[in-house]
Each structure stands twice: as structure tokens, then as C-alpha cells.
């Protein structure tokens, strides 16, 4: 958070607002699950795809996913606070690979950050796509999660 607000807020202000932001991040009412997420996850699971999560989060992620009714789709959840490394470190991706028990070229990783997700996954040999619901495009980009069904 301090990096995000560097030069905008005084360090003491960051310390003052951190507890509030920390609580808001764990509150499911502050999160939006896009309309295409549940149908796409359901379709992929129905086709037999094994799904997992690699996230730069902490122990609050699993209860949050449960509250958002997303946890049941995922075979495993790999959180940076448990692994000790954050994306784009190859360590967290290699940890996920060991959980999947598949060679990296059999895995497609989808993320919303180019450097952390797309490049991080590629450094260990995974295929990867960027989900960018904005105006960007390209062969490495999905505009919506439903586009994933055509790729796999």
C-alpha cells in the first residue's frame, strides 16, 4: 500500500489508513465477481479442467473466496504468504507446479497483471494469458473470462 500511495500521501497517513483498508480488503461486499466468472469456471470444471489459484495474498484469501462462493472450483490455492515468495518469483509458480503434478507446458495461467502473472508464469514454462477487461488487446489478452473457453 505504501508503494501505491508513495508521493501522494505522507507516510504517517498511510499508517493511519492501513487498518481500515486491511479490513475492507477482507470484506466480501467490497469485491465484484464479474458476470462471466461463475459460468466460465462452471464450464471449465464441467469439461474436466483442474483449476487452481496462485495469489500474492495472505490468509484472508481462502475465507474471502468461500464467502464469494468461488472456493469450490479450485483444487488448490497457492498463497504467497504460505510459500514465502510473491509473483513473479519462479518459486511460487514452481510450488504450484508441484501441486498440480503436470508439466508446465500443460498448464495455462490466466492473470490480470502482465509482469507478475503473464511473465511470471512463462519463466517456468507455463502458457499464460492476460485478462484485461479494458481497451487493450492482442493475442495474449482475453477481454472477458468467457473467451478462455475458446482457447482451451
mmCIF file of N, CA and C in Angstrom, residues 2-143:
data_model
loop_
_atom_site.group_PDB
_atom_site.id
_atom_site.type_symbol
_atom_site.label_atom_id
_atom_site.label_comp_id
_atom_site.label_asym_id
_atom_site.label_seq_id
_atom_site.Cartn_x
_atom_site.Cartn_y
_atom_site.Cartn_z
ATOM 1 N N UNK A 2 1.920 1.227 0.754
ATOM 2 C CA UNK A 2 2.791 2.403 0.821
ATOM 3 C C UNK A 2 3.376 2.697 -0.554
ATOM 4 N N UNK A 3 3.748 1.647 -1.314
ATOM 5 C CA UNK A 3 4.251 1.858 -2.672
ATOM 6 C C UNK A 3 3.189 2.505 -3.549
ATOM 7 N N UNK A 4 1.943 2.085 -3.413
ATOM 8 C CA UNK A 4 0.860 2.621 -4.238
ATOM 9 C C UNK A 4 0.615 4.101 -3.978
ATOM 10 N N UNK A 5 0.781 4.521 -2.740
ATOM 11 C CA UNK A 5 0.494 5.897 -2.388
ATOM 12 C C UNK A 5 1.752 6.746 -2.203
ATOM 13 N N UNK A 6 2.911 6.222 -2.569
ATOM 14 C CA UNK A 6 4.157 6.976 -2.418
ATOM 15 C C UNK A 6 4.062 8.277 -3.207
ATOM 16 N N UNK A 7 4.396 9.353 -2.562
ATOM 17 C CA UNK A 7 4.355 10.655 -3.202
ATOM 18 C C UNK A 7 2.977 11.297 -3.182
ATOM 19 N N UNK A 8 1.947 10.548 -2.809
ATOM 20 C CA UNK A 8 0.594 11.082 -2.753
ATOM 21 C C UNK A 8 0.209 11.384 -1.308
ATOM 22 N N UNK A 9 0.552 10.464 -0.429
ATOM 23 C CA UNK A 9 0.243 10.620 0.991
ATOM 24 C C UNK A 9 1.523 10.626 1.808
ATOM 25 N N UNK A 10 1.468 11.303 2.914
ATOM 26 C CA UNK A 10 2.570 11.258 3.867
ATOM 27 C C UNK A 10 2.628 9.851 4.466
ATOM 28 N N UNK A 11 3.822 9.346 4.805
ATOM 29 C CA UNK A 11 3.921 8.008 5.406
ATOM 30 C C UNK A 11 3.025 7.825 6.629
ATOM 31 N N UNK A 12 2.883 8.862 7.439
ATOM 32 C CA UNK A 12 2.028 8.731 8.627
ATOM 33 C C UNK A 12 0.565 8.527 8.230
ATOM 34 N N UNK A 13 0.137 9.128 7.129
ATOM 35 C CA UNK A 13 -1.241 8.943 6.663
ATOM 36 C C UNK A 13 -1.459 7.509 6.207
ATOM 37 N N UNK A 14 -0.449 6.919 5.569
ATOM 38 C CA UNK A 14 -0.553 5.515 5.166
ATOM 39 C C UNK A 14 -0.740 4.631 6.388
ATOM 40 N N UNK A 15 0.008 4.921 7.431
ATOM 41 C CA UNK A 15 -0.122 4.142 8.666
ATOM 42 C C UNK A 15 -1.507 4.298 9.273
ATOM 43 N N UNK A 16 -2.077 5.486 9.136
ATOM 44 C CA UNK A 16 -3.402 5.737 9.701
ATOM 45 C C UNK A 16 -4.506 4.999 8.944
ATOM 46 N N UNK A 17 -4.397 4.925 7.619
ATOM 47 C CA UNK A 17 -5.480 4.313 6.847
ATOM 48 C C UNK A 17 -5.286 2.812 6.619
ATOM 49 N N UNK A 18 -4.095 2.305 6.893
ATOM 50 C CA UNK A 18 -3.836 0.887 6.637
ATOM 51 C C UNK A 18 -4.824 -0.053 7.326
ATOM 52 N N UNK A 19 -5.108 0.103 8.630
ATOM 53 C CA UNK A 19 -6.054 -0.830 9.275
ATOM 54 C C UNK A 19 -7.435 -0.850 8.611
ATOM 55 N N UNK A 20 -7.898 0.313 8.176
ATOM 56 C CA UNK A 20 -9.202 0.380 7.513
ATOM 57 C C UNK A 20 -9.164 -0.340 6.174
ATOM 58 N N UNK A 21 -8.138 -0.078 5.380
ATOM 59 C CA UNK A 21 -8.015 -0.750 4.083
ATOM 60 C C UNK A 21 -7.841 -2.253 4.249
ATOM 61 N N UNK A 22 -7.083 -2.646 5.243
ATOM 62 C CA UNK A 22 -6.864 -4.074 5.506
ATOM 63 C C UNK A 22 -8.196 -4.778 5.761
ATOM 64 N N UNK A 23 -9.046 -4.176 6.582
ATOM 65 C CA UNK A 23 -10.367 -4.762 6.879
ATOM 66 C C UNK A 23 -11.264 -4.752 5.644
ATOM 67 N N UNK A 24 -11.194 -3.702 4.863
ATOM 68 C CA UNK A 24 -12.052 -3.622 3.672
ATOM 69 C C UNK A 24 -11.673 -4.672 2.633
ATOM 70 N N UNK A 25 -10.404 -4.984 2.525
ATOM 71 C CA UNK A 25 -9.975 -5.992 1.553
ATOM 72 C C UNK A 25 -10.504 -7.374 1.899
ATOM 73 N N UNK A 26 -10.754 -7.651 3.166
ATOM 74 C CA UNK A 26 -11.254 -8.970 3.545
ATOM 75 C C UNK A 26 -12.780 -9.043 3.561
ATOM 76 N N UNK A 27 -13.444 -7.926 3.325
ATOM 77 C CA UNK A 27 -14.905 -7.878 3.346
ATOM 78 C C UNK A 27 -15.453 -8.227 1.961
ATOM 79 N N UNK A 28 -16.182 -9.344 1.829
ATOM 80 C CA UNK A 28 -16.692 -9.766 0.521
ATOM 81 C C UNK A 28 -17.586 -8.730 -0.161
ATOM 82 N N UNK A 29 -18.242 -7.872 0.609
ATOM 83 C CA UNK A 29 -19.127 -6.874 -0.006
ATOM 84 C C UNK A 29 -18.353 -5.823 -0.796
ATOM 85 N N UNK A 30 -17.049 -5.760 -0.610
ATOM 86 C CA UNK A 30 -16.220 -4.808 -1.346
ATOM 87 C C UNK A 30 -15.635 -5.394 -2.627
ATOM 88 N N UNK A 31 -16.023 -6.595 -2.967
ATOM 89 C CA UNK A 31 -15.493 -7.271 -4.150
ATOM 90 C C UNK A 31 -16.596 -7.508 -5.170
ATOM 91 N N UNK A 32 -16.233 -7.421 -6.436
ATOM 92 C CA UNK A 32 -17.159 -7.671 -7.533
ATOM 93 C C UNK A 32 -16.724 -8.937 -8.257
ATOM 94 N N UNK A 33 -17.614 -9.903 -8.342
ATOM 95 C CA UNK A 33 -17.368 -11.087 -9.159
ATOM 96 C C UNK A 33 -18.054 -10.806 -10.494
ATOM 97 N N UNK A 34 -17.257 -10.644 -11.545
ATOM 98 C CA UNK A 34 -17.815 -10.333 -12.861
ATOM 99 C C UNK A 34 -18.794 -11.418 -13.303
ATOM 100 N N UNK A 35 -19.782 -11.022 -14.097
ATOM 101 C CA UNK A 35 -20.851 -11.930 -14.511
ATOM 102 C C UNK A 35 -20.345 -13.166 -15.246
ATOM 103 N N UNK A 36 -19.207 -13.063 -15.894
ATOM 104 C CA UNK A 36 -18.715 -14.199 -16.680
ATOM 105 C C UNK A 36 -17.895 -15.197 -15.863
ATOM 106 N N UNK A 37 -17.583 -14.879 -14.630
ATOM 107 C CA UNK A 37 -16.689 -15.730 -13.837
ATOM 108 C C UNK A 37 -17.330 -17.072 -13.480
ATOM 109 N N UNK A 38 -18.465 -17.055 -12.810
ATOM 110 C CA UNK A 38 -19.080 -18.313 -12.373
ATOM 111 C C UNK A 38 -19.450 -19.225 -13.541
ATOM 112 N N UNK A 39 -20.091 -18.715 -14.611
ATOM 113 C CA UNK A 39 -20.393 -19.615 -15.731
ATOM 114 C C UNK A 39 -19.142 -20.207 -16.383
ATOM 115 N N UNK A 40 -18.085 -19.413 -16.467
ATOM 116 C CA UNK A 40 -16.855 -19.915 -17.087
ATOM 117 C C UNK A 40 -16.191 -20.962 -16.205
ATOM 118 N N UNK A 41 -16.087 -20.690 -14.913
ATOM 119 C CA UNK A 41 -15.500 -21.680 -14.006
ATOM 120 C C UNK A 41 -16.317 -22.965 -14.014
ATOM 121 N N UNK A 42 -17.631 -22.827 -14.043
ATOM 122 C CA UNK A 42 -18.511 -23.990 -14.081
ATOM 123 C C UNK A 42 -18.310 -24.786 -15.373
ATOM 124 N N UNK A 43 -18.201 -24.092 -16.502
ATOM 125 C CA UNK A 43 -17.992 -24.761 -17.791
ATOM 126 C C UNK A 43 -16.639 -25.470 -17.831
ATOM 127 N N UNK A 44 -15.599 -24.821 -17.342
ATOM 128 C CA UNK A 44 -14.266 -25.438 -17.338
ATOM 129 C C UNK A 44 -14.232 -26.658 -16.431
ATOM 130 N N UNK A 45 -14.821 -26.538 -15.257
ATOM 131 C CA UNK A 45 -14.876 -27.681 -14.340
ATOM 132 C C UNK A 45 -15.680 -28.815 -14.967
ATOM 133 N N UNK A 46 -16.759 -28.471 -15.660
ATOM 134 C CA UNK A 46 -17.580 -29.473 -16.323
ATOM 135 C C UNK A 46 -16.855 -30.194 -17.440
ATOM 136 N N UNK A 47 -15.871 -29.537 -18.025
ATOM 137 C CA UNK A 47 -15.058 -30.155 -19.079
ATOM 138 C C UNK A 47 -13.866 -30.910 -18.500
ATOM 139 N N UNK A 48 -13.765 -30.961 -17.187
ATOM 140 C CA UNK A 48 -12.718 -31.742 -16.542
ATOM 141 C C UNK A 48 -11.408 -31.021 -16.308
ATOM 142 N N UNK A 49 -11.380 -29.715 -16.508
ATOM 143 C CA UNK A 49 -10.149 -28.971 -16.255
ATOM 144 C C UNK A 49 -9.911 -28.859 -14.754
ATOM 145 N N UNK A 50 -8.669 -29.022 -14.362
ATOM 146 C CA UNK A 50 -8.269 -28.840 -12.971
ATOM 147 C C UNK A 50 -7.872 -27.384 -12.793
ATOM 148 N N UNK A 51 -8.442 -26.749 -11.786
ATOM 149 C CA UNK A 51 -8.235 -25.321 -11.588
ATOM 150 C C UNK A 51 -7.556 -25.047 -10.258
ATOM 151 N N UNK A 52 -6.702 -24.031 -10.253
ATOM 152 C CA UNK A 52 -6.014 -23.612 -9.044
ATOM 153 C C UNK A 52 -5.816 -22.110 -9.046
ATOM 154 N N UNK A 53 -5.333 -21.601 -7.943
ATOM 155 C CA UNK A 53 -5.075 -20.165 -7.790
ATOM 156 C C UNK A 53 -3.652 -19.969 -7.295
ATOM 157 N N UNK A 54 -2.956 -19.006 -7.891
ATOM 158 C CA UNK A 54 -1.676 -18.511 -7.382
ATOM 159 C C UNK A 54 -1.907 -17.036 -7.084
ATOM 160 N N UNK A 55 -1.704 -16.618 -5.840
ATOM 161 C CA UNK A 55 -2.051 -15.250 -5.471
ATOM 162 C C UNK A 55 -1.043 -14.633 -4.509
ATOM 163 N N UNK A 56 -0.770 -13.358 -4.731
ATOM 164 C CA UNK A 56 0.031 -12.562 -3.796
ATOM 165 C C UNK A 56 -0.905 -12.012 -2.719
ATOM 166 N N UNK A 57 -1.339 -12.880 -1.839
ATOM 167 C CA UNK A 57 -2.272 -12.509 -0.781
ATOM 168 C C UNK A 57 -1.814 -13.115 0.524
ATOM 169 N N UNK A 58 -2.692 -13.041 1.503
ATOM 170 C CA UNK A 58 -2.401 -13.622 2.805
ATOM 171 C C UNK A 58 -3.529 -14.570 3.202
ATOM 172 N N UNK A 59 -3.554 -14.945 4.468
ATOM 173 C CA UNK A 59 -4.500 -15.949 4.958
ATOM 174 C C UNK A 59 -5.965 -15.540 4.805
ATOM 175 N N UNK A 60 -6.247 -14.300 4.509
ATOM 176 C CA UNK A 60 -7.631 -13.845 4.338
ATOM 177 C C UNK A 60 -8.246 -14.304 3.016
ATOM 178 N N UNK A 61 -7.418 -14.766 2.080
ATOM 179 C CA UNK A 61 -7.938 -15.118 0.756
ATOM 180 C C UNK A 61 -8.915 -16.290 0.793
ATOM 181 N N UNK A 62 -8.579 -17.348 1.493
ATOM 182 C CA UNK A 62 -9.450 -18.535 1.488
ATOM 183 C C UNK A 62 -10.842 -18.236 2.047
ATOM 184 N N UNK A 63 -10.970 -17.564 3.195
ATOM 185 C CA UNK A 63 -12.321 -17.211 3.657
ATOM 186 C C UNK A 63 -13.055 -16.265 2.694
ATOM 187 N N UNK A 64 -12.312 -15.375 2.051
ATOM 188 C CA UNK A 64 -12.927 -14.465 1.088
ATOM 189 C C UNK A 64 -13.481 -15.242 -0.105
ATOM 190 N N UNK A 65 -12.685 -16.162 -0.644
ATOM 191 C CA UNK A 65 -13.156 -16.985 -1.764
ATOM 192 C C UNK A 65 -14.378 -17.801 -1.370
ATOM 193 N N UNK A 66 -14.380 -18.299 -0.161
ATOM 194 C CA UNK A 66 -15.526 -19.058 0.340
ATOM 195 C C UNK A 66 -16.771 -18.174 0.414
ATOM 196 N N UNK A 67 -16.626 -16.985 0.949
ATOM 197 C CA UNK A 67 -17.761 -16.063 1.066
ATOM 198 C C UNK A 67 -18.297 -15.654 -0.303
ATOM 199 N N UNK A 68 -17.412 -15.587 -1.294
ATOM 200 C CA UNK A 68 -17.816 -15.229 -2.656
ATOM 201 C C UNK A 68 -18.278 -16.447 -3.460
ATOM 202 N N UNK A 69 -18.263 -17.605 -2.820
ATOM 203 C CA UNK A 69 -18.679 -18.881 -3.428
ATOM 204 C C UNK A 69 -17.835 -19.255 -4.641
ATOM 205 N N UNK A 70 -16.553 -18.998 -4.525
ATOM 206 C CA UNK A 70 -15.611 -19.330 -5.589
ATOM 207 C C UNK A 70 -14.707 -20.494 -5.217
ATOM 208 N N UNK A 71 -14.580 -20.785 -3.945
ATOM 209 C CA UNK A 71 -13.596 -21.765 -3.479
ATOM 210 C C UNK A 71 -13.840 -23.174 -4.004
ATOM 211 N N UNK A 72 -15.068 -23.548 -4.242
ATOM 212 C CA UNK A 72 -15.375 -24.909 -4.671
ATOM 213 C C UNK A 72 -14.882 -25.270 -6.056
ATOM 214 N N UNK A 73 -14.482 -24.296 -6.835
ATOM 215 C CA UNK A 73 -13.998 -24.556 -8.187
ATOM 216 C C UNK A 73 -12.523 -24.950 -8.220
ATOM 217 N N UNK A 74 -11.805 -24.661 -7.145
ATOM 218 C CA UNK A 74 -10.354 -24.771 -7.185
ATOM 219 C C UNK A 74 -9.841 -25.957 -6.384
ATOM 220 N N UNK A 75 -8.996 -26.737 -7.039
ATOM 221 C CA UNK A 75 -8.379 -27.914 -6.426
ATOM 222 C C UNK A 75 -7.362 -27.501 -5.370
ATOM 223 N N UNK A 76 -6.681 -26.407 -5.614
ATOM 224 C CA UNK A 76 -5.669 -25.922 -4.682
ATOM 225 C C UNK A 76 -5.567 -24.405 -4.782
ATOM 226 N N UNK A 77 -5.088 -23.805 -3.698
ATOM 227 C CA UNK A 77 -4.877 -22.363 -3.635
ATOM 228 C C UNK A 77 -3.478 -22.132 -3.087
ATOM 229 N N UNK A 78 -2.651 -21.503 -3.877
ATOM 230 C CA UNK A 78 -1.248 -21.248 -3.530
ATOM 231 C C UNK A 78 -1.113 -19.756 -3.208
ATOM 232 N N UNK A 79 -0.901 -19.445 -1.927
ATOM 233 C CA UNK A 79 -0.860 -18.054 -1.475
ATOM 234 C C UNK A 79 0.577 -17.684 -1.113
ATOM 235 N N UNK A 80 0.984 -16.501 -1.524
ATOM 236 C CA UNK A 80 2.361 -16.060 -1.303
ATOM 237 C C UNK A 80 2.757 -16.092 0.166
ATOM 238 N N UNK A 81 1.838 -15.795 1.071
ATOM 239 C CA UNK A 81 2.207 -15.794 2.495
ATOM 240 C C UNK A 81 2.548 -17.200 2.978
ATOM 241 N N UNK A 82 1.995 -18.234 2.346
ATOM 242 C CA UNK A 82 2.315 -19.615 2.720
ATOM 243 C C UNK A 82 3.620 -20.087 2.090
ATOM 244 N N UNK A 83 3.888 -19.629 0.874
ATOM 245 C CA UNK A 83 5.074 -20.071 0.132
ATOM 246 C C UNK A 83 6.308 -19.270 0.530
ATOM 247 N N UNK A 84 6.103 -18.005 0.889
ATOM 248 C CA UNK A 84 7.228 -17.149 1.255
ATOM 249 C C UNK A 84 7.801 -16.373 0.083
ATOM 250 N N UNK A 85 7.169 -16.473 -1.066
ATOM 251 C CA UNK A 85 7.594 -15.743 -2.260
ATOM 252 C C UNK A 85 6.358 -15.240 -2.984
ATOM 253 N N UNK A 86 6.479 -14.070 -3.599
ATOM 254 C CA UNK A 86 5.379 -13.493 -4.360
ATOM 255 C C UNK A 86 5.645 -13.615 -5.850
ATOM 256 N N UNK A 87 4.565 -13.568 -6.626
ATOM 257 C CA UNK A 87 4.710 -13.460 -8.069
ATOM 258 C C UNK A 87 5.423 -12.144 -8.353
ATOM 259 N N UNK A 88 6.315 -12.078 -9.248
ATOM 260 C CA UNK A 88 6.611 -13.020 -10.318
ATOM 261 C C UNK A 88 7.724 -14.025 -10.009
ATOM 262 N N UNK A 89 8.094 -14.198 -8.759
ATOM 263 C CA UNK A 89 9.156 -15.154 -8.428
ATOM 264 C C UNK A 89 8.819 -16.533 -8.990
ATOM 265 N N UNK A 90 9.809 -17.164 -9.573
ATOM 266 C CA UNK A 90 9.595 -18.513 -10.107
ATOM 267 C C UNK A 90 9.257 -19.501 -8.995
ATOM 268 N N UNK A 91 9.654 -19.203 -7.765
ATOM 269 C CA UNK A 91 9.430 -20.128 -6.647
ATOM 270 C C UNK A 91 7.941 -20.395 -6.435
ATOM 271 N N UNK A 92 7.116 -19.359 -6.464
ATOM 272 C CA UNK A 92 5.686 -19.564 -6.218
ATOM 273 C C UNK A 92 5.043 -20.345 -7.366
ATOM 274 N N UNK A 93 5.499 -20.101 -8.590
ATOM 275 C CA UNK A 93 4.972 -20.849 -9.734
ATOM 276 C C UNK A 93 5.438 -22.306 -9.691
ATOM 277 N N UNK A 94 6.682 -22.526 -9.301
ATOM 278 C CA UNK A 94 7.185 -23.903 -9.178
ATOM 279 C C UNK A 94 6.449 -24.655 -8.068
ATOM 280 N N UNK A 95 6.118 -23.959 -6.992
ATOM 281 C CA UNK A 95 5.328 -24.571 -5.919
ATOM 282 C C UNK A 95 3.970 -25.021 -6.471
ATOM 283 N N UNK A 96 3.349 -24.165 -7.256
ATOM 284 C CA UNK A 96 2.061 -24.514 -7.862
ATOM 285 C C UNK A 96 2.211 -25.691 -8.819
ATOM 286 N N UNK A 97 3.297 -25.713 -9.577
ATOM 287 C CA UNK A 97 3.541 -26.842 -10.486
ATOM 288 C C UNK A 97 3.623 -28.153 -9.717
ATOM 289 N N UNK A 98 4.283 -28.135 -8.582
ATOM 290 C CA UNK A 98 4.395 -29.362 -7.790
ATOM 291 C C UNK A 98 3.028 -29.795 -7.263
ATOM 292 N N UNK A 99 2.163 -28.845 -6.974
ATOM 293 C CA UNK A 99 0.808 -29.169 -6.521
ATOM 294 C C UNK A 99 -0.027 -29.779 -7.642
ATOM 295 N N UNK A 100 0.183 -29.311 -8.863
ATOM 296 C CA UNK A 100 -0.592 -29.812 -9.999
ATOM 297 C C UNK A 100 -0.097 -31.170 -10.480
ATOM 298 N N UNK A 101 1.203 -31.402 -10.369
ATOM 299 C CA UNK A 101 1.743 -32.663 -10.849
ATOM 300 C C UNK A 101 1.684 -32.794 -12.360
ATOM 301 N N UNK A 102 1.732 -31.668 -13.054
ATOM 302 C CA UNK A 102 1.721 -31.648 -14.516
ATOM 303 C C UNK A 102 2.943 -30.899 -15.018
ATOM 304 N N UNK A 103 3.402 -31.219 -16.228
ATOM 305 C CA UNK A 103 4.493 -30.421 -16.790
ATOM 306 C C UNK A 103 3.984 -29.010 -17.103
ATOM 307 N N UNK A 104 4.858 -28.013 -17.020
ATOM 308 C CA UNK A 104 4.418 -26.630 -17.203
ATOM 309 C C UNK A 104 3.769 -26.361 -18.560
ATOM 310 N N UNK A 105 4.189 -27.073 -19.596
ATOM 311 C CA UNK A 105 3.615 -26.816 -20.917
ATOM 312 C C UNK A 105 2.181 -27.339 -21.055
ATOM 313 N N UNK A 106 1.671 -27.994 -20.010
ATOM 314 C CA UNK A 106 0.281 -28.473 -19.996
ATOM 315 C C UNK A 106 -0.627 -27.552 -19.181
ATOM 316 N N UNK A 107 -0.077 -26.427 -18.739
ATOM 317 C CA UNK A 107 -0.827 -25.515 -17.869
ATOM 318 C C UNK A 107 -0.988 -24.156 -18.549
ATOM 319 N N UNK A 108 -2.197 -23.616 -18.458
ATOM 320 C CA UNK A 108 -2.471 -22.254 -18.901
ATOM 321 C C UNK A 108 -2.778 -21.423 -17.663
ATOM 322 N N UNK A 109 -1.995 -20.389 -17.453
ATOM 323 C CA UNK A 109 -2.181 -19.493 -16.315
ATOM 324 C C UNK A 109 -2.827 -18.203 -16.816
ATOM 325 N N UNK A 110 -3.883 -17.768 -16.162
ATOM 326 C CA UNK A 110 -4.578 -16.533 -16.524
ATOM 327 C C UNK A 110 -4.466 -15.569 -15.355
ATOM 328 N N UNK A 111 -4.023 -14.351 -15.639
ATOM 329 C CA UNK A 111 -3.885 -13.352 -14.586
ATOM 330 C C UNK A 111 -4.197 -11.964 -15.091
ATOM 331 N N UNK A 112 -4.255 -11.007 -14.179
ATOM 332 C CA UNK A 112 -4.618 -9.640 -14.560
ATOM 333 C C UNK A 112 -3.452 -8.650 -14.496
ATOM 334 N N UNK A 113 -2.252 -9.155 -14.284
ATOM 335 C CA UNK A 113 -1.059 -8.304 -14.256
ATOM 336 C C UNK A 113 -0.024 -8.875 -15.224
ATOM 337 N N UNK A 114 0.450 -8.063 -16.147
ATOM 338 C CA UNK A 114 1.377 -8.558 -17.163
ATOM 339 C C UNK A 114 2.664 -9.102 -16.544
ATOM 340 N N UNK A 115 3.360 -8.281 -15.770
ATOM 341 C CA UNK A 115 4.661 -8.699 -15.231
ATOM 342 C C UNK A 115 4.532 -9.830 -14.220
ATOM 343 N N UNK A 116 3.648 -9.667 -13.259
ATOM 344 C CA UNK A 116 3.534 -10.652 -12.188
ATOM 345 C C UNK A 116 2.947 -11.973 -12.672
ATOM 346 N N UNK A 117 1.921 -11.913 -13.501
ATOM 347 C CA UNK A 117 1.197 -13.115 -13.894
ATOM 348 C C UNK A 117 1.691 -13.715 -15.209
ATOM 349 N N UNK A 118 1.590 -12.956 -16.272
ATOM 350 C CA UNK A 118 1.919 -13.493 -17.598
ATOM 351 C C UNK A 118 3.398 -13.836 -17.696
ATOM 352 N N UNK A 119 4.257 -12.886 -17.396
ATOM 353 C CA UNK A 119 5.700 -13.150 -17.494
ATOM 354 C C UNK A 119 6.170 -14.099 -16.404
ATOM 355 N N UNK A 120 5.597 -13.985 -15.214
ATOM 356 C CA UNK A 120 5.955 -14.897 -14.125
ATOM 357 C C UNK A 120 5.689 -16.341 -14.491
ATOM 358 N N UNK A 121 4.529 -16.614 -15.061
ATOM 359 C CA UNK A 121 4.179 -17.980 -15.465
ATOM 360 C C UNK A 121 5.074 -18.472 -16.597
ATOM 361 N N UNK A 122 5.357 -17.601 -17.533
ATOM 362 C CA UNK A 122 6.176 -18.002 -18.685
ATOM 363 C C UNK A 122 7.605 -18.355 -18.295
ATOM 364 N N UNK A 123 8.126 -17.736 -17.251
ATOM 365 C CA UNK A 123 9.512 -18.023 -16.875
ATOM 366 C C UNK A 123 9.702 -19.457 -16.401
ATOM 367 N N UNK A 124 8.609 -20.139 -16.017
ATOM 368 C CA UNK A 124 8.723 -21.547 -15.620
ATOM 369 C C UNK A 124 8.159 -22.476 -16.690
ATOM 370 N N UNK A 125 7.795 -21.912 -17.846
ATOM 371 C CA UNK A 125 7.343 -22.727 -18.968
ATOM 372 C C UNK A 125 5.843 -22.901 -19.105
ATOM 373 N N UNK A 126 5.070 -22.213 -18.270
ATOM 374 C CA UNK A 126 3.606 -22.280 -18.403
ATOM 375 C C UNK A 126 3.157 -21.401 -19.569
ATOM 376 N N UNK A 127 2.061 -21.766 -20.185
ATOM 377 C CA UNK A 127 1.380 -20.870 -21.110
ATOM 378 C C UNK A 127 0.658 -19.844 -20.247
ATOM 379 N N UNK A 128 0.440 -18.648 -20.779
ATOM 380 C CA UNK A 128 -0.240 -17.640 -19.966
ATOM 381 C C UNK A 128 -1.005 -16.657 -20.834
ATOM 382 N N UNK A 129 -2.049 -16.113 -20.246
ATOM 383 C CA UNK A 129 -2.886 -15.094 -20.884
ATOM 384 C C UNK A 129 -3.172 -14.005 -19.863
ATOM 385 N N UNK A 130 -3.317 -12.794 -20.375
ATOM 386 C CA UNK A 130 -3.692 -11.647 -19.554
ATOM 387 C C UNK A 130 -5.191 -11.429 -19.692
ATOM 388 N N UNK A 131 -5.897 -11.323 -18.586
ATOM 389 C CA UNK A 131 -7.302 -10.913 -18.641
ATOM 390 C C UNK A 131 -7.316 -9.406 -18.464
ATOM 391 N N UNK A 132 -7.763 -8.713 -19.500
ATOM 392 C CA UNK A 132 -7.783 -7.253 -19.500
ATOM 393 C C UNK A 132 -9.147 -6.814 -20.013
ATOM 394 N N UNK A 133 -10.008 -6.456 -19.106
ATOM 395 C CA UNK A 133 -11.373 -6.081 -19.467
ATOM 396 C C UNK A 133 -11.441 -4.664 -20.028
ATOM 397 N N UNK A 134 -10.298 -4.009 -20.126
ATOM 398 C CA UNK A 134 -10.247 -2.649 -20.656
ATOM 399 C C UNK A 134 -10.093 -2.633 -22.162
ATOM 400 N N UNK A 135 -9.410 -1.637 -22.656
ATOM 401 C CA UNK A 135 -9.321 -1.429 -24.101
ATOM 402 C C UNK A 135 -8.109 -2.083 -24.745
ATOM 403 N N UNK A 136 -7.274 -2.728 -23.972
ATOM 404 C CA UNK A 136 -6.086 -3.351 -24.541
ATOM 405 C C UNK A 136 -6.466 -4.629 -25.261
ATOM 406 N N UNK A 137 -5.587 -5.096 -26.087
ATOM 407 C CA UNK A 137 -5.881 -6.320 -26.825
ATOM 408 C C UNK A 137 -4.600 -7.002 -27.237
ATOM 409 N N UNK A 138 -4.736 -8.016 -28.042
ATOM 410 C CA UNK A 138 -3.588 -8.756 -28.522
ATOM 411 C C UNK A 138 -3.808 -10.238 -28.331
ATOM 412 N N UNK A 139 -2.940 -11.011 -28.929
ATOM 413 C CA UNK A 139 -3.108 -12.466 -28.890
ATOM 414 C C UNK A 139 -2.904 -13.044 -27.492
ATOM 415 N N UNK A 140 -2.245 -12.306 -26.622
ATOM 416 C CA UNK A 140 -2.010 -12.782 -25.257
ATOM 417 C C UNK A 140 -3.058 -12.268 -24.278
ATOM 418 N N UNK A 141 -4.115 -11.650 -24.796
ATOM 419 C CA UNK A 141 -5.087 -10.987 -23.938
ATOM 420 C C UNK A 141 -6.493 -11.552 -24.129
ATOM 421 N N UNK A 142 -7.181 -11.720 -23.018
ATOM 422 C CA UNK A 142 -8.596 -12.089 -23.020
ATOM 423 C C UNK A 142 -9.388 -10.869 -22.567
ATOM 424 N N UNK A 143 -10.431 -10.504 -23.298
ATOM 425 C CA UNK A 143 -11.279 -9.365 -22.918
ATOM 426 C C UNK A 143 -12.233 -9.736 -21.791
#
